[in-house]
XYZ file of C-alpha atoms in Angstrom:
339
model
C -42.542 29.825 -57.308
C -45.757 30.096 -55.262
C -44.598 27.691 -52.435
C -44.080 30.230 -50.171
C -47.180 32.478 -50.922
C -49.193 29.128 -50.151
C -46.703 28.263 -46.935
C -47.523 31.753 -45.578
C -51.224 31.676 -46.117
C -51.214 28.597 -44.226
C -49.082 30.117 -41.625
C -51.780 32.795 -41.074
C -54.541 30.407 -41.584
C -53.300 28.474 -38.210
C -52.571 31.619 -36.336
C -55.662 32.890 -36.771
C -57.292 28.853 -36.030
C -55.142 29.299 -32.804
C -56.384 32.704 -31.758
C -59.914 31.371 -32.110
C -59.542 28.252 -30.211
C -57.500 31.000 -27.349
C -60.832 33.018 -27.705
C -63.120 29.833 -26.947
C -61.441 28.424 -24.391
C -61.127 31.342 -22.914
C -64.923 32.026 -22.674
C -65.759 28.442 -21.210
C -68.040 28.289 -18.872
C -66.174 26.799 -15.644
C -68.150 24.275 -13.253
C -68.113 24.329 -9.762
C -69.421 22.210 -7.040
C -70.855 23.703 -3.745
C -71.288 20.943 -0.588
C -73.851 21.711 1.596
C -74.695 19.293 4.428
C -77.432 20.428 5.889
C -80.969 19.879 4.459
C -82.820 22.054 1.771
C -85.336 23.230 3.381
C -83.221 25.001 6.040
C -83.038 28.694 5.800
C -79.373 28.929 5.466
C -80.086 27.176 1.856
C -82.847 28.635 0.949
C -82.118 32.140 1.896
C -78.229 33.149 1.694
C -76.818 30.392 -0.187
C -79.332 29.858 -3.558
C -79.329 33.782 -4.123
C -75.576 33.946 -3.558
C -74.846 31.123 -6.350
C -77.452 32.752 -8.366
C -76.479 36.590 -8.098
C -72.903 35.235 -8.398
C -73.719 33.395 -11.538
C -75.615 36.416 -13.345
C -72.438 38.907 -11.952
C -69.951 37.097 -14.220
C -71.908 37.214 -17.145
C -72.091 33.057 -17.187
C -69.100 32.628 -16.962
C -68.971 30.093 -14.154
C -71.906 27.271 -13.180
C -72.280 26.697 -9.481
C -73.649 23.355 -9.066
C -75.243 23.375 -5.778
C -74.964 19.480 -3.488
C -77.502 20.136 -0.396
C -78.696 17.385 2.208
C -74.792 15.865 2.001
C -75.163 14.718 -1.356
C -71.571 15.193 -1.355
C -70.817 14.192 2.176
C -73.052 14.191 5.060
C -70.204 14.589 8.129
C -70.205 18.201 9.384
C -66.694 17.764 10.247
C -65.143 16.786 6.851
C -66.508 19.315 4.514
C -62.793 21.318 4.871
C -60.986 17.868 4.027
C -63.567 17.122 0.635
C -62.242 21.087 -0.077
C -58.566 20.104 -0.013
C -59.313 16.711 -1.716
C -61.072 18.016 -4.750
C -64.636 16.495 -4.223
C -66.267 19.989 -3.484
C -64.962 23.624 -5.015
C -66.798 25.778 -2.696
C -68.068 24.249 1.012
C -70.485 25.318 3.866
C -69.051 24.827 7.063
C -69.539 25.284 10.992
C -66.238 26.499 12.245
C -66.862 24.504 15.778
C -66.694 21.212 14.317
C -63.023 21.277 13.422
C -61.607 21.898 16.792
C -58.626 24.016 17.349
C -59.329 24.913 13.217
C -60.419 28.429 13.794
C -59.674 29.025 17.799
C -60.862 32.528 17.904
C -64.102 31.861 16.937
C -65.094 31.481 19.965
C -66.368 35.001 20.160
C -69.204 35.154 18.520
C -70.367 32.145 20.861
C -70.012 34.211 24.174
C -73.288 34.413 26.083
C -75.069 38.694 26.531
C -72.982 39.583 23.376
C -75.171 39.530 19.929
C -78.785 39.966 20.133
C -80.033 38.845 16.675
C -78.300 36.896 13.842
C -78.111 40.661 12.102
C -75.472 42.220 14.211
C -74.162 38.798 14.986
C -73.456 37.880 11.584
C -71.863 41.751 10.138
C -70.007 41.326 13.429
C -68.579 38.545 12.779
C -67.930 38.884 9.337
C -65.925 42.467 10.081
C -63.747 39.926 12.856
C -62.768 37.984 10.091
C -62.157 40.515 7.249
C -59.830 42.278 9.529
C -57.614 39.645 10.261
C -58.068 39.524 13.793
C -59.542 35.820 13.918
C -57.043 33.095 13.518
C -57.156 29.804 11.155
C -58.498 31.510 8.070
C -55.212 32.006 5.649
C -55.440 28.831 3.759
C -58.690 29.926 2.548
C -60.621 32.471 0.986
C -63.540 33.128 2.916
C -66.676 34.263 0.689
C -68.740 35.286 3.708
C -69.351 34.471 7.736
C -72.260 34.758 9.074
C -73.944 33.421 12.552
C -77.191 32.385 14.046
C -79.632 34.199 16.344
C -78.592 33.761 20.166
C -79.252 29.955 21.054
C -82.162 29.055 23.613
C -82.921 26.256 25.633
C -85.553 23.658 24.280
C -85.777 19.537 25.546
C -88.835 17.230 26.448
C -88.332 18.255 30.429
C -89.552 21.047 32.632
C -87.543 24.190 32.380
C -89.331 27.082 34.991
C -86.053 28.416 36.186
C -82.475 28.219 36.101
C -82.253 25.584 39.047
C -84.390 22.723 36.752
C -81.092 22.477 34.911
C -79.269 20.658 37.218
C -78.644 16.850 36.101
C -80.515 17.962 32.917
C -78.304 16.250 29.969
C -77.653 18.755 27.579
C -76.227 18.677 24.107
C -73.332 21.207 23.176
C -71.150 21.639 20.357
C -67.851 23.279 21.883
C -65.650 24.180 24.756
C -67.449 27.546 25.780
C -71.057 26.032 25.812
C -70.073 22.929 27.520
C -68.274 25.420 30.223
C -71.720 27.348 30.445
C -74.089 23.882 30.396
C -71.588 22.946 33.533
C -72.315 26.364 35.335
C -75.721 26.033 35.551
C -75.722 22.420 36.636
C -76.798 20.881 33.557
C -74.698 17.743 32.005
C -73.029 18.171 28.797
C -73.406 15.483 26.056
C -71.538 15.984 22.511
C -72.903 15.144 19.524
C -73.259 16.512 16.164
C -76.794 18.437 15.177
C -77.943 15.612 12.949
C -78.217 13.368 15.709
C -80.593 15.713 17.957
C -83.765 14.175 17.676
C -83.430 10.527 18.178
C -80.719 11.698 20.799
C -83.979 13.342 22.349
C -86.165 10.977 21.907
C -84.423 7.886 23.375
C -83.595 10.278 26.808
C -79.871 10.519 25.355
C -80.014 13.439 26.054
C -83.060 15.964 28.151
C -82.297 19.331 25.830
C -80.407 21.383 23.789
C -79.413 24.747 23.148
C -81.131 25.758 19.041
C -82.531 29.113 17.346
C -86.357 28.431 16.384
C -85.369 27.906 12.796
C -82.633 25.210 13.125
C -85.267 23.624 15.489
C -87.871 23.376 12.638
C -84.657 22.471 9.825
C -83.357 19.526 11.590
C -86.150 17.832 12.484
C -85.778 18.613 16.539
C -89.420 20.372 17.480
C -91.423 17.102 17.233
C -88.922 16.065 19.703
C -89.472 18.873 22.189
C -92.080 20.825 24.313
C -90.384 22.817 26.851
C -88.525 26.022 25.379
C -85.890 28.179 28.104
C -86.122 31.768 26.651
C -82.364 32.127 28.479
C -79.699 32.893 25.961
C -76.760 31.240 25.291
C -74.241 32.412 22.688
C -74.126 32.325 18.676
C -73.402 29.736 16.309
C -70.758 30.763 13.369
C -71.015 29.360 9.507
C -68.847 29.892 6.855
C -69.255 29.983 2.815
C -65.063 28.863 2.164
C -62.980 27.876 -0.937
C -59.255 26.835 -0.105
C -57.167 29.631 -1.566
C -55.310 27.660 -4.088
C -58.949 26.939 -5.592
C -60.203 30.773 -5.428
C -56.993 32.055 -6.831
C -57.315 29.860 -10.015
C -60.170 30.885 -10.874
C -60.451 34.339 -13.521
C -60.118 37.539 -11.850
C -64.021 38.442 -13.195
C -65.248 35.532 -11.658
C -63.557 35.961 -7.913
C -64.806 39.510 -8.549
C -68.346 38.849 -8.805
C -67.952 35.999 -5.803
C -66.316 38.826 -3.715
C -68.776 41.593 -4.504
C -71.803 39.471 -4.104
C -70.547 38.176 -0.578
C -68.676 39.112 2.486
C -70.499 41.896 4.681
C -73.288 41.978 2.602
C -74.308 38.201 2.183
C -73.659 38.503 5.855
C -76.450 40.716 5.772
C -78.758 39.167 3.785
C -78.566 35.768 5.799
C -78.989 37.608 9.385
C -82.301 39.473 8.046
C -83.487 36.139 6.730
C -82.843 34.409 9.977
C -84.219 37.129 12.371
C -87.225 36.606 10.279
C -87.739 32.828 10.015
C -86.782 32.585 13.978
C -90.010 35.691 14.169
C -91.780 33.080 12.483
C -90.733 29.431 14.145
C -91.084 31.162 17.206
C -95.184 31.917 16.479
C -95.762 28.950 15.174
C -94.213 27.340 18.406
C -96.539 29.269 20.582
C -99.751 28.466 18.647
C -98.824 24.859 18.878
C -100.616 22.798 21.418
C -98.771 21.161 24.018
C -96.097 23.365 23.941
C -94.621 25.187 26.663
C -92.191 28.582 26.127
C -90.714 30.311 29.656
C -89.500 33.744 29.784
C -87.259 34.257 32.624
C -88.350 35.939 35.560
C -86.313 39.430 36.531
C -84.730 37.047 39.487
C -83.881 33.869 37.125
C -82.756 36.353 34.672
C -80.216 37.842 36.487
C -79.159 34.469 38.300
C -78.700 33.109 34.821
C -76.880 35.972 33.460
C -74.530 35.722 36.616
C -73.868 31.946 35.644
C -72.738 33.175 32.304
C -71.222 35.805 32.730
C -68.848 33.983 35.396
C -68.371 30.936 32.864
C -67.422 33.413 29.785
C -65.099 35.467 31.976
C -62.976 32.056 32.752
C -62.938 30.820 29.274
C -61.879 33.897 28.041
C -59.197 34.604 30.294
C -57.701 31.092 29.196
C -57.874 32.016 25.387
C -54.825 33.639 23.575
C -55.531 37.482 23.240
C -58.835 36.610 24.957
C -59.706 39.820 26.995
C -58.836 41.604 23.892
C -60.966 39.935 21.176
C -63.853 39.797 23.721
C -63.533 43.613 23.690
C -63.049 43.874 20.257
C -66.518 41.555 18.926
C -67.939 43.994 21.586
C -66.502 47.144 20.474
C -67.776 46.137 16.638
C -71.741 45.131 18.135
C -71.798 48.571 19.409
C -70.638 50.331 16.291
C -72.714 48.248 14.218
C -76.022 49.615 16.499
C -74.691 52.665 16.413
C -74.908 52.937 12.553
């Protein structure tokens, strides 16, 4: 009888079909989809996220496809790239941490005033805040990297000489702590989202706004201003995020190569590329005509350092843990310059 010589040759025949198909599926390629809502141009694009997807891609071995969405192709709202994460329309999102209130409510600390001098030690800063543990709102996802702007300067369509021309000024903010430290100086706070900037200048909506050169250039807002306040405010925090659910589907080689090719040094990556570009925005500003750039004077230096100082002090004492994550962010700028 050669039935089952024939029935066991099939058998293996199948096994070894269904090992292949294993072996295939296993080596798909797997899409994802990356929202970015700010424009292509801007340096954050260009710089940090484009390599990242890229190195990230070539790290795996091709193994996953990063489809890249900038301008808001996938949604333009600041505010709701966390909720297109949890809702499936985006795998991997750019966000700024300020524009989900009460979100991420330590984050206030890279935005205090006299701490981070460039969007270097700002940004590794940050990012070692955030690997540690010590920031709350970040256990739903799995952060990729964090990273932060240069210090944020004063530029609007009026006269800024000294600290007193503030007063009545209307000035857009984006947060708690800034609209504290508009308010000490005398200025007016207005909220609004960055998108909305340079009509919001234009009509008088609003006389000025605190922006690093490059975001100035990005978004549209320099043909919109004149007068730049060389008085520093604090930094502005972004984050590369996938839920956790998401990050912890994926093949261990692939969140391997997204780790590796992230965290501290992305974060270093994006705060050389944005020292640089600011270098740059910030010569092109002064070779422009009709522009006007202020450097405080030793007296208006110190009076606005003594405005901001006394505004950080009372936001910080009001914060859970404040005095000590203040000292902490502080603690890690120093090691950082130290190294």
């Amino acid at each position: 009888m050669r039935f089952p010589r024939i029935a066991a040759a099939l058998a293996a025949t199948l096994a070894t079909a269904t090992l292949a198909a294993g072996a295939v599926r296993a080596e798909e390629v797997i899409d994802l989809k990356f929202a970015v809502f700010t424009p292509e141009q801007e340096i954050t694009y260009q710089e940090a996220i484009k390599p990242w997807v890229q190195a990230v891609e070539e790290a795996a071995g091709g193994r996953v496809r990063i489809q890249l969405f900038p301008g808001g192709t996938l949604g333009r709202d600041g505010s709701k790239q966390i909720k297109m994460l949890n809702d499936g329309v985006a795998d991997i999102a750019f966000i700024i941490p300020a524009y989900n209130p009460g979100l991420f409510p330590d984050n206030w600390v890279i935005e205090l005033p006299d701490t981070s001098r460039t969007a270097g030690e700002g940004s590794v800063a940050f990012w070692r805040m955030v690997e540690s543990g010590r920031l709350r709102g970040y256990d739903g996802f799995e952060v990729l990297s964090m990273v932060a702007t240069s210090p944020y300067l004063l530029h609007g369509n009026k006269p800024m000489n000294r600290v007193a021309d503030l007063k009545g000024q209307k000035i857009r903010i984006a947060g708690k702590l800034e609209q504290q430290c508009v308010e000490a100086v005398g200025g007016v706070p207005v909220g609004m989202p960055i998108t909305k900037i340079p009509e919001s200048l234009s009509r008088g909506i609003i006389d000025a706004t605190p922006m690093h050169y490059a975001a100035l250039y990005a978004f549209g807002i320099s043909s919109a201003t004149k007068y730049h306040y060389h008085a520093a405010l604090g930094s502005m925090p972004f984050g590369f995020v996938m839920t956790r659910e998401r990050f912890e589907a994926l093949p261990e080689d692939v969140q391997k190569a997204m780790q590796a090719e992230g965290g501290e040094k992305l974060a270093r990556i994006f705060g050389a590329a944005m020292d640089a570009e600011n270098a740059r925005r910030l010569a092109e500003t002064e070779a422009a005509p009709g522009q006007t750039i202020v450097i405080p004077t030793a007296e208006d230096a110190a009076a606005w350092s003594a405005a901001m100082a006394g505004c950080s002090d009372r936001f910080v004492a009001e914060q859970e843990n404040g005095p000590a994550l203040a000292a902490a962010f502080k603690a890690e700028l120093d090691r950082i310059r130290a190294e």
